[in-house]
PDB file of C-alpha atoms in Angstrom:
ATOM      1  CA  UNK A   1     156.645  78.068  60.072  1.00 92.00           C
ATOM      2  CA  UNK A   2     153.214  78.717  60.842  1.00 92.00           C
ATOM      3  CA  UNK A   3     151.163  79.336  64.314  1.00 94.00           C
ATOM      4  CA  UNK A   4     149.743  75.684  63.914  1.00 94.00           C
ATOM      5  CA  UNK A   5     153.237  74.269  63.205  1.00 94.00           C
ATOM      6  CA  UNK A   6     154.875  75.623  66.198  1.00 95.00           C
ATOM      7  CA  UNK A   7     152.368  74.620  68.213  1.00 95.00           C
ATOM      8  CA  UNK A   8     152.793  71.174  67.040  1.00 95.00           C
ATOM      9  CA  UNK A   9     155.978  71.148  67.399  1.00 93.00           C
ATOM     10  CA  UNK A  10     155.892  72.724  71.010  1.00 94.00           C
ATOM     11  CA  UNK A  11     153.459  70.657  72.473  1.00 93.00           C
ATOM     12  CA  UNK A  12     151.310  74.249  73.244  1.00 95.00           C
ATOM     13  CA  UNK A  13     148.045  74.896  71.694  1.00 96.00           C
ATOM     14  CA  UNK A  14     147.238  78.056  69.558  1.00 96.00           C
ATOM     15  CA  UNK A  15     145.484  79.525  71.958  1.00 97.00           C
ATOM     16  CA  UNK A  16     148.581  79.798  74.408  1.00 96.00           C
ATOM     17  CA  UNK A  17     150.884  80.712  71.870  1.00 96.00           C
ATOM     18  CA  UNK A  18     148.584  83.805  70.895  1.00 95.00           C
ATOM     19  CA  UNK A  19     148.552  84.392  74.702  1.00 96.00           C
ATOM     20  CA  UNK A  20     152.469  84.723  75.096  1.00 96.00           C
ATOM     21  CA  UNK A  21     152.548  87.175  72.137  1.00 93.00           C
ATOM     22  CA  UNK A  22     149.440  89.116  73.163  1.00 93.00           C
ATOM     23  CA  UNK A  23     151.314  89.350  76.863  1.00 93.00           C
ATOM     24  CA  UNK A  24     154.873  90.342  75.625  1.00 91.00           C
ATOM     25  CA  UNK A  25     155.930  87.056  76.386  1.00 95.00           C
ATOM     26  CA  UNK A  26     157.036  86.234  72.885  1.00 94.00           C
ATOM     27  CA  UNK A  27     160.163  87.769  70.709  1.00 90.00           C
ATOM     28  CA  UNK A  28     159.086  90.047  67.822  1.00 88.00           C
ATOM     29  CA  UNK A  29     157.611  88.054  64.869  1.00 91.00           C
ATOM     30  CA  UNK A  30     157.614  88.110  61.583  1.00 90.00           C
ATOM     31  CA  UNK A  31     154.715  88.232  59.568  1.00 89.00           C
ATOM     32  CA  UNK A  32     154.459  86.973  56.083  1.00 87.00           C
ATOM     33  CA  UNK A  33     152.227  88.946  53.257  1.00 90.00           C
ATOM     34  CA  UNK A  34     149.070  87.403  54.672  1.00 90.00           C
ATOM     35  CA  UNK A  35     149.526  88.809  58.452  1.00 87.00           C
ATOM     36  CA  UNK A  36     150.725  85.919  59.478  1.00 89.00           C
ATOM     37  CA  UNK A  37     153.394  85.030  62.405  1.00 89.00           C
ATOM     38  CA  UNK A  38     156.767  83.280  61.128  1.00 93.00           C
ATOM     39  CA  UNK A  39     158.092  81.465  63.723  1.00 94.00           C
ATOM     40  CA  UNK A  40     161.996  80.834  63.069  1.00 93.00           C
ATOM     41  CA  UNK A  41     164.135  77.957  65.289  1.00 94.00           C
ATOM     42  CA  UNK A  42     165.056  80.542  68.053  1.00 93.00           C
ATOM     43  CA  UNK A  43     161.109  81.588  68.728  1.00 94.00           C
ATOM     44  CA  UNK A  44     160.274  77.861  68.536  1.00 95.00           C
ATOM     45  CA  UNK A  45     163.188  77.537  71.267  1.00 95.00           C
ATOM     46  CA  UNK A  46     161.699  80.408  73.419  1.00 96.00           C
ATOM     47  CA  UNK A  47     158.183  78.377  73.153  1.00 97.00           C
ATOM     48  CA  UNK A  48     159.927  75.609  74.790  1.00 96.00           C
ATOM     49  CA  UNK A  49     161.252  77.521  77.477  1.00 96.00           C
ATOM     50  CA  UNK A  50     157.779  78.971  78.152  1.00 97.00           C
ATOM     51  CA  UNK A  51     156.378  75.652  78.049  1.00 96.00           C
ATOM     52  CA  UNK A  52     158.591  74.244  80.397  1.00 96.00           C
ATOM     53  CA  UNK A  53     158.475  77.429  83.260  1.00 97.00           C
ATOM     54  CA  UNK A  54     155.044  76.656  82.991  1.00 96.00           C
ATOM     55  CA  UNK A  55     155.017  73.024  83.116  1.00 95.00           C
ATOM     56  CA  UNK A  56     157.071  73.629  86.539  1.00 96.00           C
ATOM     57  CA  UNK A  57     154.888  75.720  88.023  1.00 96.00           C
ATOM     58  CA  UNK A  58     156.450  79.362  87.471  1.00 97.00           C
ATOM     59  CA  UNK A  59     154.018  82.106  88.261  1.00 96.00           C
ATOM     60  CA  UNK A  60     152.884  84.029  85.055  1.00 96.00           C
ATOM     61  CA  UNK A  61     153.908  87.432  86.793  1.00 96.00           C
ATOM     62  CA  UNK A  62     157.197  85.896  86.507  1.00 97.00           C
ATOM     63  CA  UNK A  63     157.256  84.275  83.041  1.00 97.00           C
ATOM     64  CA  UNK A  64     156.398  87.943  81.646  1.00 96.00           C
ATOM     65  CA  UNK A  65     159.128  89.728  84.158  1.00 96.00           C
ATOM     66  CA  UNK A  66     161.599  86.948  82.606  1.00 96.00           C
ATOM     67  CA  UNK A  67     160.438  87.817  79.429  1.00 96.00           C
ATOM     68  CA  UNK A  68     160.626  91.409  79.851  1.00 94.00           C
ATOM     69  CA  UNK A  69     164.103  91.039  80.951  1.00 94.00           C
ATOM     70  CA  UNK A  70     165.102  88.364  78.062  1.00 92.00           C
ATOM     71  CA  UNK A  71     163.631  90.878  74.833  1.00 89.00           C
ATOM     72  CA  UNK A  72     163.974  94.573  76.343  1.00 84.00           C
ATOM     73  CA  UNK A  73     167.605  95.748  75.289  1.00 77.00           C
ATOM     74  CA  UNK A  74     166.855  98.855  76.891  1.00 73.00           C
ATOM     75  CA  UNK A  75     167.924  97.705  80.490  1.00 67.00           C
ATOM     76  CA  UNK A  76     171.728  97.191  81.974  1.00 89.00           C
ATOM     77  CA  UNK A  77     172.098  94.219  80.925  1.00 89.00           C
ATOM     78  CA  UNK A  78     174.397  93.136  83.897  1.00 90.00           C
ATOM     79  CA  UNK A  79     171.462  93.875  86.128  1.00 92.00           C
ATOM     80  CA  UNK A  80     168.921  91.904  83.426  1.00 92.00           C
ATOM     81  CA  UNK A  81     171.031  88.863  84.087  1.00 93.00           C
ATOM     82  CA  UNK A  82     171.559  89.135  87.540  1.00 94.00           C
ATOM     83  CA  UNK A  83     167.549  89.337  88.105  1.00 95.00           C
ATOM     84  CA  UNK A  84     166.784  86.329  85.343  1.00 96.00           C
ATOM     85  CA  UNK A  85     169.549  84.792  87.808  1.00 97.00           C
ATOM     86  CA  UNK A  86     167.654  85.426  90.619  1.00 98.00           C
ATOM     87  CA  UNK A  87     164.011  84.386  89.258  1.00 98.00           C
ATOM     88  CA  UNK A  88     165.275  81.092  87.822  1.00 98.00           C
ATOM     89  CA  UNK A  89     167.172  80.406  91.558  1.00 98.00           C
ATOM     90  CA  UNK A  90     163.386  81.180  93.547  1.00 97.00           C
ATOM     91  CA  UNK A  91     161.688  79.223  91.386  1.00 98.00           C
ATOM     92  CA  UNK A  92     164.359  76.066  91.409  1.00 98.00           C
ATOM     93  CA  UNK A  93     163.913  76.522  95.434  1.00 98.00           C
ATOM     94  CA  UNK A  94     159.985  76.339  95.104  1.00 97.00           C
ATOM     95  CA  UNK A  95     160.726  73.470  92.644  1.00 97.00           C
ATOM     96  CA  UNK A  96     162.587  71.621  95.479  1.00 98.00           C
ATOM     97  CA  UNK A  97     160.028  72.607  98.265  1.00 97.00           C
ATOM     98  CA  UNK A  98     157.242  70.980  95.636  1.00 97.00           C
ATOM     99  CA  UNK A  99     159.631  67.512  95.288  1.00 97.00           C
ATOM    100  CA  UNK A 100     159.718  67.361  99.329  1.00 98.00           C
ATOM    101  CA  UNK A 101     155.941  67.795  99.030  1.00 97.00           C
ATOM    102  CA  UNK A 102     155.606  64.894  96.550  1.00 97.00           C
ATOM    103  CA  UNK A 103     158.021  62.976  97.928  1.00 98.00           C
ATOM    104  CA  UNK A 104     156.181  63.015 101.363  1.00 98.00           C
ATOM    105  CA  UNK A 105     152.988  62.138  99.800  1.00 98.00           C
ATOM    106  CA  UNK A 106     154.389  59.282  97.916  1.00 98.00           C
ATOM    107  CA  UNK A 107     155.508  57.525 100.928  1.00 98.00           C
ATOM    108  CA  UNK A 108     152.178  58.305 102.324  1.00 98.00           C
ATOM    109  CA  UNK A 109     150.516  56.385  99.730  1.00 98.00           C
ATOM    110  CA  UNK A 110     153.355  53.617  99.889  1.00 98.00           C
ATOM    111  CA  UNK A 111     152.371  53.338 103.595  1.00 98.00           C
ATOM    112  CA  UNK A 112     149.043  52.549 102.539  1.00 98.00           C
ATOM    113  CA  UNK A 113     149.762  50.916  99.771  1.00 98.00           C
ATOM    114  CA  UNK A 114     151.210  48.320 101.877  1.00 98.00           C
ATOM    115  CA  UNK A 115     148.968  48.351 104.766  1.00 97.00           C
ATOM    116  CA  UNK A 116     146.310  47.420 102.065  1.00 97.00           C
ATOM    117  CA  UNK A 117     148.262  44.819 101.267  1.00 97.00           C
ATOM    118  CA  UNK A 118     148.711  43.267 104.532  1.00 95.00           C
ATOM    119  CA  UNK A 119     145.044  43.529 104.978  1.00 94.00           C
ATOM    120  CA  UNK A 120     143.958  41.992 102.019  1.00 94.00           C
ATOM    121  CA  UNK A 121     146.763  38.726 102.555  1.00 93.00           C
ATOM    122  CA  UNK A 122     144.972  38.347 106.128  1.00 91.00           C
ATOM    123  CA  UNK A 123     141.605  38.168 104.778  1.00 92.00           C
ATOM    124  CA  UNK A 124     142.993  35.591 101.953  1.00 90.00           C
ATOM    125  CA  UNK A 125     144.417  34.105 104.676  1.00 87.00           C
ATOM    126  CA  UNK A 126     141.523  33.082 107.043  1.00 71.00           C
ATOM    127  CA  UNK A 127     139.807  29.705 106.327  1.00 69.00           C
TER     128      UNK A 127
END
């Protein structure tokens, strides 16, 4: 499958995909006799995963140290885990801190929401 393909598929655009690859982000790809990148199920996969850290807010610095720690064999891979373990856990905790955040501001805008409301029904209201 093509770059265009994957990024249909993936919901990125070409632009980001080329980005990932360009910042080590990406697995090693394939190319086929025209230069081009092959892009099998399990690279497809990782593009979701990108998608998705990013979606949620994860820091770039982080996606690539993830990354890093995901395609370099080179490292203990005991320690690899343990420090994918312990990105994924800070940025579930941010994650958390951000649905307090919304949360607050949604009953914010309830709060208004209804004091709109009972505004509106007393100026209906008066003859």
């Amino acid at each position: 499958m093509n770059i265009a393909e994957a990024a249909s598929l993936t919901g990125l655009s070409i632009d980001t995909i080329r980005y990932y690859e360009r910042a080590t982000m990406l697995p090693s790809l394939p190319r086929d006799t025209r230069g081009w990148r092959h892009f099998d199920p399990p690279a497809l996969d990782w593009l979701k995963i990108l998608e998705r850290l990013r979606a949620t807010g994860m820091p770039m610095a982080e996606m690539r140290r993830f990354a890093q720690l995901v395609f370099d064999r080179n490292d203990d891979a005991q320690a690899a885990m343990q420090e994918r373990l312990e990105i994924l856990a800070l940025h579930r905790k941010r994650l958390a801190q951000k649905r307090a955040e919304l949360a607050a501001c949604e009953r914010f805008v309830d709060m208004k929401i209804r004091m709109y409301s009972a505004d509106l029904e007393a100026l209906n209201a008066d003859p």
